[in-house]
Amino acid sequence: MTATDQSAGDAPRAAQDNHDNLLIFRLEGEAFAVSVKGVHEILDLQSPTVVPNAPACSPGLINVRGVVVPVFDIRHRLGMVSGTEHASSRMIVFENVIDGETGRLAFTADSVEEVHETDLSSLEPIPELGAIWPQACLNGAIRLKDELVVLLNTDALFAPDSVDDVAATRGA
Amino acid sequence: MMEQAVAAFVQEARDLLTGLEDQILELEGGSTPGQIDEVFRILHTVKGSGGMFGYTDLAKFTHCFENAFELVRSGTLAVGPDLIELSLEARDLMVEFLDIGSDGPDSAALLASDRSAKLMARIEEITGGSGNALAPGAAEGAGGPAAGPAPMTRFEITFRPHKDALRNGMRPELLVRELEDLGETDIGFDLSQTPALSALEPGDACLGWHVDVMSDCGRSAIDDVFIFADEAALTISEEVLEPAAETGGSDLADAGSPAAGAKPAAPSQSPAAGRASESIRVASSRMDAMMDSLGELVIAQARLDAVSDSIGDTNLASVVEEVQRLVTGLRDATLSIRLLPIETVFSKFRRVVRDLSKELGKDVQLVAEGGDTEVDKTVIDRIGDPLAHLVRNAIDHGLETGEQRSAAGKNPRGTVRMSARQEGSEVLISVEDNGRGLDRDAIRAKAIEKGLLDEATDLSESEYYNLIFQPGFSTAAQLSSVSGRGVGMDAVRSMIDALGGSVDVVSRPGLGSRITLRLPVTMAIIEGLRVRLGESIYVIPLSTVEECVEMSAADMESRSGRMVLQIRDQMVPYLALDEIFGQPHSGQETRRVVIVRINGNEIGLVVDDIIGQGQTVIKSLSPYHRDIPGLGGATILGDGRVALILDVATLVRLALKRGGPTLSKAA
């Protein structure tokens, strides 16, 4: 309830100045961003409890302060090979609406860089190069210090299945 | 503050309207003056507090409805099927008013809508037009037992709201306006207790009123105005101006209103006020927060236990034991707060059964038993839909038509019985009908047609009945007309599975069927058995565990082809959990088998080791993992790790499917 109220309240403001704070993180050297509004906290890596027969996009569970949170494999969803852990790897706990329910999930990033305020009207469509990732998961790109940062569409990114199929067929 | 008061009004009004539905349905079986008074009291309360809290459109509509019962109360109008039908419709409309919210264009539109206009017109038809005016008071006079109006009386009223009345949402000006509607008024203020401006608290009620009312409305109408001004200092004296029969007084006595004469703090002994002192209303979000904290406390306690064990200090151990005892007590007390009588669910079905039996032209009697059985709030919230399915099926498909029943030598009136009772840590809720029973042959034919069963195999009675829960049967409309059942039964089962319960069917041809839902009393914290499988820990709900036995590699070897285990003189099908969960075989020499039982079916679950038992706080799974067969939830262990809780009902079905020689592969 509160989440809907909040987003309803945010909508007009976003329309006015179209500014948003983005959390920028890296995967395989590429810079990605999600809106900081959904970010709940950032944790050191934890080893998840493996859920048997789980979908590839969410293989396990972790305990975040007494709350059981599913771990989301963002690499799989984006069609990347599963990566190795780095000393700089972090888990981002993100609050999102999944299947009509507000819930938290955690995903691993190779490193978390910064929070950056961005004018969303400067969002550019993803250039050809970016098409290696499923288009539905991307909102666009912004240019930051001569680098392209890919803004992720968290609703599609964290959807339980649909996009998974797309990724699977692409992989095949 | 005001918002809280309004929210409290809406909540109370909802409860009252739920009660009203019951009361009206009771009237169907004959009415007593007490019941009529209760209906009247409810309507009056909703009208009165509705007006006070900004639901005047609701109040206006209710007023019209109330008039009818005023006439019934006075004996002028008899309760008939028309009035009951009308009352139910009117009640539904009142609920809609509540849903819309306080006065605004929407509520005005509803009040002006065809539906409410028609309803009001029909009510007026019944009441003989005596309740036509929307202004309160106009019809109240008609309530007197005498045919003529009450005598013209001068009422002298002094009225001083309690200091906190405004904060509690009272609107004295509306009360005064109501008095104005009753007749000619002379209004004066009593400023004697108004403090100096510097000492004035804006939220305090400091004013008093002197109101003289000249009216023929009768004393009860005046009392009714102040029915909610419980804490106000109130005196009412009356002086009859015209000689007439002493009607007002006797009306009062009938209605059980406070006796005539000056009486401060008038009707404070209303039943509602009496109940308020026994219970408090708590927002369920607060309960949930409390449950969460308790859950964490239980987890922290498990951790404390583990630490204490590793230290091995006896002083520490005794304190830990003491804490354990207290936590258990706190847990039980908290869980008991969440328990509600199942009656709250059952009572809804009286209306469902009534409407459905009219719609289908079947005479059906609903019997509800064990309504005082207490169940966790989560169960109460979610059990409504599955039960509705079952009740609908029982009436639609289970019960025959009146002629068919008579022809079969049965009472033409069918019975649907809902009952609940507690058995250990489970609650059994059953829906039973005395109709035609399940048609085994039709189920078999359908199962073969659907490819769930092959022609050669035959099943036991209960196995046939369990087929109705197969998803394939849910759309089987033709079957339902032949043998009954089949509509949405798989939905029923999945909802019950989600609650950690199970479903059981018993049916006797020609005599009826009974479907029993077995549900855990509490959903939040259970006793669990922790088992190890490779590196992972799983929790099995202890209520399903029968026993644990050892299993040597040789046993597995010799039986691997059949997946059946001999326990004493019984052959029990088993599942190797590592295989089900796609984990590598641990290769351990001696393993253990946990024998679990659900619905009378026993199966073995093969695990590597049994670790121990303890309180388990159930956390539900996210949408990513909810549909994985065999998993019922997650919990946090003493060491902070997450462990999965097994859904034993699903595993049992899986094992029976594999191990049971009778079902075909497709099933």
Short mmCIF file of C-alpha atoms in Angstrom, two decimals, chain B residues 123-508:
data_model
loop_
_atom_site.label_atom_id
_atom_site.label_comp_id
_atom_site.label_asym_id
_atom_site.label_seq_id
_atom_site.Cartn_x
_atom_site.Cartn_y
_atom_site.Cartn_z
CA ILE B 123 -39.46 -0.18 1.54
CA GLU B 124 -41.98 2.60 1.53
CA GLU B 125 -44.45 0.33 -0.18
CA ILE B 126 -44.10 -2.15 2.64
CA THR B 127 -44.21 0.47 5.34
CA GLY B 128 -47.28 1.96 3.74
CA GLY B 129 -45.58 5.21 2.90
CA SER B 130 -45.30 6.23 6.50
CA GLY B 131 -41.55 6.49 6.25
CA ASN B 132 -41.37 8.64 3.18
CA ALA B 133 -39.58 11.67 4.53
CA LEU B 134 -35.83 11.49 4.62
CA ALA B 135 -35.63 13.84 7.55
CA PRO B 136 -35.04 11.91 10.73
CA GLY B 137 -37.85 12.06 13.21
CA ALA B 138 -40.68 12.33 10.78
CA ALA B 139 -41.32 8.63 10.90
CA GLU B 140 -40.27 7.98 14.44
CA GLY B 141 -43.66 9.08 15.62
CA ALA B 142 -45.27 6.36 13.59
CA GLY B 143 -43.49 3.88 15.78
CA GLY B 144 -45.77 4.37 18.72
CA PRO B 145 -48.09 1.49 19.46
CA ALA B 146 -51.08 3.79 19.27
CA ALA B 147 -52.29 4.64 15.81
CA GLY B 148 -52.37 8.38 16.45
CA PRO B 149 -49.40 10.69 16.91
CA ALA B 150 -47.72 11.08 20.27
CA PRO B 151 -48.94 14.06 22.26
CA MET B 152 -47.31 17.41 21.68
CA THR B 153 -44.64 17.60 24.35
CA ARG B 154 -42.15 20.17 25.48
CA PHE B 155 -38.78 18.56 26.17
CA GLU B 156 -36.24 20.45 28.21
CA ILE B 157 -32.83 19.15 27.43
CA THR B 158 -29.54 20.10 28.95
CA PHE B 159 -26.59 18.55 27.26
CA ARG B 160 -22.91 18.88 28.02
CA PRO B 161 -20.49 16.74 26.00
CA HIS B 162 -17.59 15.17 27.83
CA LYS B 163 -14.39 17.19 27.71
CA ASP B 164 -12.76 14.75 25.28
CA ALA B 165 -15.85 14.31 23.12
CA LEU B 166 -14.59 16.42 20.20
CA ARG B 167 -11.37 14.50 20.09
CA ASN B 168 -13.38 11.31 19.93
CA GLY B 169 -15.15 12.54 16.88
CA MET B 170 -18.40 13.76 18.39
CA ARG B 171 -20.20 16.50 16.50
CA PRO B 172 -22.53 18.23 18.97
CA GLU B 173 -23.80 20.62 16.34
CA LEU B 174 -25.18 17.70 14.38
CA LEU B 175 -27.03 16.48 17.44
CA VAL B 176 -28.54 19.91 17.91
CA ARG B 177 -29.49 19.96 14.26
CA GLU B 178 -31.18 16.61 14.69
CA LEU B 179 -33.19 18.09 17.52
CA GLU B 180 -34.15 20.96 15.26
CA ASP B 181 -35.49 18.45 12.80
CA LEU B 182 -37.76 17.00 15.45
CA GLY B 183 -39.76 20.10 16.06
CA GLU B 184 -39.70 23.71 17.14
CA THR B 185 -36.59 24.41 19.16
CA ASP B 186 -35.25 27.09 21.41
CA ILE B 187 -31.51 26.75 21.77
CA GLY B 188 -29.29 28.34 24.41
CA PHE B 189 -25.67 27.89 25.40
CA ASP B 190 -24.24 27.14 28.77
CA LEU B 191 -20.93 28.96 28.94
CA SER B 192 -20.46 28.45 32.67
CA GLN B 193 -17.57 26.05 32.26
CA THR B 194 -15.74 27.86 29.51
CA PRO B 195 -12.27 28.80 30.76
CA ALA B 196 -10.46 32.05 30.16
CA LEU B 197 -9.02 32.38 26.68
CA SER B 198 -5.48 31.87 27.98
CA ALA B 199 -6.46 28.53 29.53
CA LEU B 200 -8.57 27.36 26.63
CA GLU B 201 -7.58 24.05 25.08
CA PRO B 202 -8.84 24.11 21.49
CA GLY B 203 -9.58 20.40 21.50
CA ASP B 204 -11.64 20.40 24.67
CA ALA B 205 -15.39 20.52 24.61
CA CYS B 206 -16.39 23.34 26.97
CA LEU B 207 -19.84 24.27 25.77
CA GLY B 208 -23.11 23.05 27.10
CA TRP B 209 -26.51 23.39 25.49
CA HIS B 210 -30.03 24.06 26.75
CA VAL B 211 -32.51 23.01 24.14
CA ASP B 212 -36.28 23.21 24.43
CA VAL B 213 -37.99 21.10 21.82
CA MET B 214 -41.70 21.27 21.09
CA SER B 215 -42.51 18.08 19.30
CA ASP B 216 -44.95 15.24 18.96
CA CYS B 217 -42.16 12.85 18.17
CA GLY B 218 -42.21 11.01 21.48
CA ARG B 219 -39.56 10.61 24.10
CA SER B 220 -37.78 7.77 22.34
CA ALA B 221 -36.95 9.97 19.38
CA ILE B 222 -35.23 12.41 21.72
CA ASP B 223 -33.36 9.62 23.44
CA ASP B 224 -32.31 8.28 20.08
CA VAL B 225 -30.66 11.56 19.18
CA PHE B 226 -28.33 11.17 22.12
CA ILE B 227 -27.86 7.44 21.82
CA PHE B 228 -24.16 7.84 21.08
CA ALA B 229 -23.45 10.67 23.43
CA ASP B 230 -22.51 8.09 26.00
CA GLU B 231 -20.27 10.21 28.11
CA ALA B 232 -22.16 13.44 27.91
CA ALA B 233 -23.96 14.87 30.90
CA LEU B 234 -27.55 14.80 29.76
CA THR B 235 -30.85 15.58 31.37
CA ILE B 236 -34.17 15.42 29.60
CA SER B 237 -37.41 16.45 31.21
CA GLU B 238 -40.74 16.46 29.44
CA GLU B 239 -44.03 18.21 29.85
CA VAL B 240 -47.04 17.01 27.94
CA LEU B 241 -48.86 19.97 26.45
CA GLU B 242 -51.88 18.23 24.98
CA PRO B 243 -53.90 15.58 26.72
CA ALA B 244 -53.42 12.31 24.91
CA ALA B 245 -52.74 8.68 25.62
CA GLU B 246 -49.45 8.01 27.43
CA THR B 247 -47.88 6.42 24.39
CA GLY B 248 -44.37 7.70 24.53
CA GLY B 249 -43.69 6.04 27.84
CA SER B 250 -44.90 2.59 26.96
CA ASP B 251 -43.03 2.72 23.71
CA LEU B 252 -39.93 3.38 25.70
CA ALA B 253 -40.44 0.46 27.98
CA ASP B 254 -40.96 -1.85 25.03
CA ALA B 255 -37.83 -0.72 23.40
CA GLY B 256 -35.79 -1.23 26.49
CA SER B 257 -34.56 2.34 26.39
CA PRO B 258 -33.61 4.05 29.60
CA ALA B 259 -36.55 4.87 31.83
CA ALA B 260 -38.19 8.21 31.48
CA GLY B 261 -37.07 11.12 33.57
CA ALA B 262 -33.85 12.98 34.02
CA LYS B 263 -30.90 10.67 33.79
CA PRO B 264 -27.33 11.71 33.28
CA ALA B 265 -25.10 9.70 30.94
CA ALA B 266 -28.10 8.08 29.40
CA PRO B 267 -27.74 4.85 27.44
CA SER B 268 -24.20 3.98 28.41
CA GLN B 269 -25.06 0.39 29.15
CA SER B 270 -25.59 -0.48 25.52
CA PRO B 271 -24.22 -3.90 24.58
CA ALA B 272 -21.53 -2.34 22.45
CA ALA B 273 -20.16 -0.40 25.38
CA GLY B 274 -20.15 -3.53 27.48
CA ARG B 275 -18.15 -5.42 24.92
CA ALA B 276 -15.62 -2.68 24.49
CA SER B 277 -14.23 -3.19 27.95
CA GLU B 278 -13.59 -6.90 27.33
CA SER B 279 -11.62 -6.62 24.12
CA ILE B 280 -9.59 -4.14 22.20
CA ARG B 281 -9.26 -3.74 18.49
CA VAL B 282 -5.70 -3.87 17.20
CA ALA B 283 -4.62 -3.14 13.65
CA SER B 284 -3.40 -6.37 12.09
CA SER B 285 -0.23 -4.63 10.92
CA ARG B 286 0.73 -4.21 14.57
CA MET B 287 0.06 -7.88 15.16
CA ASP B 288 2.25 -8.72 12.20
CA ALA B 289 5.04 -6.53 13.51
CA MET B 290 4.76 -8.27 16.86
CA MET B 291 4.87 -11.65 15.16
CA ASP B 292 7.97 -10.63 13.23
CA SER B 293 9.74 -9.55 16.39
CA LEU B 294 8.73 -12.74 18.10
CA GLY B 295 10.06 -14.70 15.15
CA GLU B 296 13.40 -12.97 15.46
CA LEU B 297 13.39 -13.57 19.19
CA VAL B 298 12.87 -17.27 18.61
CA ILE B 299 15.72 -17.30 16.11
CA ALA B 300 18.00 -15.35 18.46
CA GLN B 301 17.10 -17.77 21.21
CA ALA B 302 18.12 -20.71 19.06
CA ARG B 303 21.43 -18.97 18.50
CA LEU B 304 21.84 -18.36 22.22
CA ASP B 305 21.18 -22.05 22.80
CA ALA B 306 23.88 -23.00 20.33
CA VAL B 307 26.40 -20.62 21.91
CA SER B 308 25.59 -21.82 25.40
CA ASP B 309 26.03 -25.43 24.33
CA SER B 310 29.45 -24.70 22.92
CA ILE B 311 30.57 -22.90 26.08
CA GLY B 312 29.18 -25.56 28.38
CA ASP B 313 28.84 -23.32 31.44
CA THR B 314 26.13 -24.58 33.82
CA ASN B 315 25.22 -21.11 35.10
CA LEU B 316 24.75 -19.88 31.59
CA ALA B 317 22.84 -23.01 30.67
CA SER B 318 20.31 -22.51 33.44
CA VAL B 319 19.69 -18.90 32.40
CA VAL B 320 19.34 -19.98 28.79
CA GLU B 321 16.82 -22.58 29.86
CA GLU B 322 14.86 -19.96 31.76
CA VAL B 323 14.88 -17.67 28.72
CA GLN B 324 13.76 -20.58 26.57
CA ARG B 325 10.79 -21.17 28.86
CA LEU B 326 9.83 -17.51 28.78
CA VAL B 327 10.13 -17.28 25.02
CA THR B 328 7.94 -20.33 24.63
CA GLY B 329 5.34 -18.76 26.92
CA LEU B 330 5.50 -15.50 25.03
CA ARG B 331 5.19 -17.34 21.76
CA ASP B 332 2.11 -19.23 22.86
CA ALA B 333 0.49 -16.08 24.23
CA THR B 334 1.21 -14.14 21.05
CA LEU B 335 0.02 -16.90 18.80
CA SER B 336 -3.18 -17.20 20.80
CA ILE B 337 -3.90 -13.52 20.11
CA ARG B 338 -3.88 -14.34 16.44
CA LEU B 339 -6.45 -17.05 16.90
CA LEU B 340 -9.98 -16.21 15.86
CA PRO B 341 -13.10 -18.34 16.05
CA ILE B 342 -13.92 -19.91 12.68
CA GLU B 343 -17.47 -18.68 13.21
CA THR B 344 -16.43 -15.44 11.51
CA VAL B 345 -15.99 -17.41 8.28
CA PHE B 346 -18.93 -19.75 8.75
CA SER B 347 -21.39 -16.94 9.31
CA LYS B 348 -20.74 -15.59 5.82
CA PHE B 349 -22.04 -18.79 4.32
CA ARG B 350 -25.55 -18.45 5.63
CA ARG B 351 -26.12 -15.79 3.04
CA VAL B 352 -24.25 -17.71 0.34
CA VAL B 353 -26.32 -20.81 0.97
CA ARG B 354 -29.55 -18.88 1.07
CA ASP B 355 -28.89 -17.05 -2.20
CA LEU B 356 -27.57 -20.10 -3.94
CA SER B 357 -30.45 -22.31 -2.91
CA LYS B 358 -32.89 -19.72 -4.27
CA GLU B 359 -30.93 -19.42 -7.48
CA LEU B 360 -30.79 -23.19 -8.02
CA GLY B 361 -34.31 -23.81 -6.78
CA LYS B 362 -33.15 -26.24 -4.12
CA ASP B 363 -34.31 -26.16 -0.55
CA VAL B 364 -31.11 -26.21 1.48
CA GLN B 365 -30.50 -26.00 5.16
CA LEU B 366 -27.08 -24.96 6.43
CA VAL B 367 -25.89 -26.41 9.70
CA ALA B 368 -22.73 -24.94 11.20
CA GLU B 369 -21.01 -26.69 14.08
CA GLY B 370 -17.91 -25.95 16.09
CA GLY B 371 -17.86 -22.28 15.12
CA ASP B 372 -15.98 -21.52 18.32
CA THR B 373 -12.96 -23.52 17.12
CA GLU B 374 -10.04 -21.13 16.92
CA VAL B 375 -7.78 -20.82 13.93
CA ASP B 376 -4.88 -18.57 13.01
CA LYS B 377 -5.86 -15.29 11.41
CA THR B 378 -3.92 -16.16 8.25
CA VAL B 379 -6.07 -19.25 7.86
CA ILE B 380 -9.24 -17.27 8.53
CA ASP B 381 -8.24 -14.76 5.86
CA ARG B 382 -7.54 -17.37 3.23
CA ILE B 383 -9.97 -20.17 3.96
CA GLY B 384 -13.01 -18.30 2.65
CA ASP B 385 -12.48 -19.02 -1.05
CA PRO B 386 -11.78 -22.74 -0.75
CA LEU B 387 -14.77 -23.15 1.54
CA ALA B 388 -16.95 -21.19 -0.87
CA HIS B 389 -15.91 -23.59 -3.62
CA LEU B 390 -16.81 -26.56 -1.50
CA VAL B 391 -20.15 -25.17 -0.36
CA ARG B 392 -21.10 -24.19 -3.91
CA ASN B 393 -20.17 -27.63 -5.19
CA ALA B 394 -22.13 -29.29 -2.42
CA ILE B 395 -25.27 -27.36 -3.27
CA ASP B 396 -24.89 -27.26 -7.03
CA HIS B 397 -23.69 -30.78 -7.69
CA GLY B 398 -23.87 -32.72 -4.46
CA LEU B 399 -27.47 -32.11 -3.50
CA GLU B 400 -30.24 -33.41 -5.72
CA THR B 401 -33.33 -31.43 -6.56
CA GLY B 402 -36.31 -31.65 -4.23
CA GLU B 403 -38.15 -34.08 -6.54
CA GLN B 404 -35.14 -36.33 -6.91
CA ARG B 405 -34.69 -36.38 -3.17
CA SER B 406 -38.33 -37.21 -2.55
CA ALA B 407 -38.16 -39.95 -5.17
CA ALA B 408 -35.13 -41.41 -3.39
CA GLY B 409 -37.04 -41.39 -0.13
CA LYS B 410 -35.01 -38.56 1.36
CA ASN B 411 -36.09 -35.37 3.04
CA PRO B 412 -36.72 -32.98 0.10
CA ARG B 413 -34.79 -30.40 2.03
CA GLY B 414 -31.07 -30.97 1.60
CA THR B 415 -28.54 -30.27 4.31
CA VAL B 416 -25.08 -28.79 4.03
CA ARG B 417 -23.11 -29.15 7.21
CA MET B 418 -20.03 -27.10 7.96
CA SER B 419 -18.12 -28.15 11.00
CA ALA B 420 -14.82 -27.44 12.65
CA ARG B 421 -12.89 -29.07 15.45
CA GLN B 422 -9.38 -29.13 16.73
CA GLU B 423 -7.30 -32.28 16.75
CA GLY B 424 -3.88 -31.82 18.27
CA SER B 425 -2.10 -29.05 16.45
CA GLU B 426 -4.48 -29.25 13.53
CA VAL B 427 -7.92 -27.92 12.84
CA LEU B 428 -10.32 -30.03 10.83
CA ILE B 429 -12.89 -28.11 8.83
CA SER B 430 -15.38 -30.13 6.87
CA VAL B 431 -18.14 -29.46 4.41
CA GLU B 432 -20.63 -32.25 4.20
CA ASP B 433 -23.80 -32.73 2.18
CA ASN B 434 -26.43 -35.43 2.29
CA GLY B 435 -26.79 -35.49 -1.48
CA ARG B 436 -26.07 -38.12 -4.08
CA GLY B 437 -22.38 -38.67 -3.35
CA LEU B 438 -19.53 -38.87 -5.81
CA ASP B 439 -20.03 -41.01 -8.87
CA ARG B 440 -17.04 -43.31 -8.98
CA ASP B 441 -17.69 -44.61 -12.47
CA ALA B 442 -18.02 -41.14 -13.94
CA ILE B 443 -14.79 -40.09 -12.26
CA ARG B 444 -13.07 -43.14 -13.65
CA ALA B 445 -14.41 -42.53 -17.15
CA LYS B 446 -13.33 -38.93 -17.00
CA ALA B 447 -9.87 -39.81 -15.72
CA ILE B 448 -9.36 -42.26 -18.55
CA GLU B 449 -10.61 -39.72 -21.07
CA LYS B 450 -8.21 -37.14 -19.66
CA GLY B 451 -5.34 -39.59 -19.80
CA LEU B 452 -4.89 -39.55 -16.06
CA LEU B 453 -5.59 -43.23 -15.75
CA ASP B 454 -5.24 -46.17 -18.12
CA GLU B 455 -8.09 -48.56 -18.79
CA ALA B 456 -6.50 -51.55 -17.14
CA THR B 457 -5.91 -50.05 -13.72
CA ASP B 458 -8.33 -49.92 -10.89
CA LEU B 459 -8.02 -47.68 -7.87
CA SER B 460 -9.19 -47.80 -4.32
CA GLU B 461 -12.24 -45.75 -3.43
CA SER B 462 -10.26 -42.92 -1.87
CA GLU B 463 -7.82 -42.83 -4.77
CA TYR B 464 -10.73 -42.28 -7.13
CA TYR B 465 -12.07 -39.47 -5.01
CA ASN B 466 -8.65 -37.88 -4.90
CA LEU B 467 -8.68 -37.69 -8.68
CA ILE B 468 -11.15 -34.83 -8.48
CA PHE B 469 -8.27 -32.66 -7.28
CA GLN B 470 -6.33 -33.24 -10.48
CA PRO B 471 -6.02 -30.03 -12.49
CA GLY B 472 -7.52 -31.79 -15.51
CA PHE B 473 -10.77 -32.18 -13.67
CA SER B 474 -11.23 -28.52 -12.95
CA THR B 475 -12.70 -27.66 -16.33
CA ALA B 476 -14.82 -30.76 -16.53
CA ALA B 477 -18.19 -29.10 -16.81
CA GLN B 478 -19.96 -32.15 -18.21
CA LEU B 479 -18.77 -34.31 -15.40
CA SER B 480 -20.10 -31.96 -12.80
CA SER B 481 -23.59 -32.37 -14.18
CA VAL B 482 -23.31 -36.13 -14.02
CA SER B 483 -21.49 -36.83 -10.84
CA GLY B 484 -20.98 -33.56 -9.11
CA ARG B 485 -17.69 -31.96 -8.08
CA GLY B 486 -14.90 -31.01 -10.34
CA VAL B 487 -15.19 -27.26 -10.51
CA GLY B 488 -12.07 -25.66 -9.22
CA MET B 489 -11.19 -28.50 -6.89
CA ASP B 490 -7.56 -28.31 -7.88
CA ALA B 491 -7.69 -24.66 -6.89
CA VAL B 492 -9.04 -25.71 -3.52
CA ARG B 493 -6.24 -28.13 -3.04
CA SER B 494 -3.52 -25.71 -4.04
CA MET B 495 -4.88 -23.12 -1.63
CA ILE B 496 -4.93 -25.67 1.17
CA ASP B 497 -1.42 -26.79 0.27
CA ALA B 498 -0.30 -23.19 0.49
CA LEU B 499 -1.63 -23.09 4.03
CA GLY B 500 0.29 -26.23 4.87
CA GLY B 501 -2.84 -28.32 5.12
CA SER B 502 -4.38 -31.29 3.37
CA VAL B 503 -7.73 -32.32 1.93
CA ASP B 504 -9.59 -35.55 2.47
CA VAL B 505 -12.71 -36.83 0.71
CA VAL B 506 -15.24 -39.36 1.94
CA SER B 507 -18.31 -40.21 -0.09
CA ARG B 508 -21.12 -42.75 0.09
#
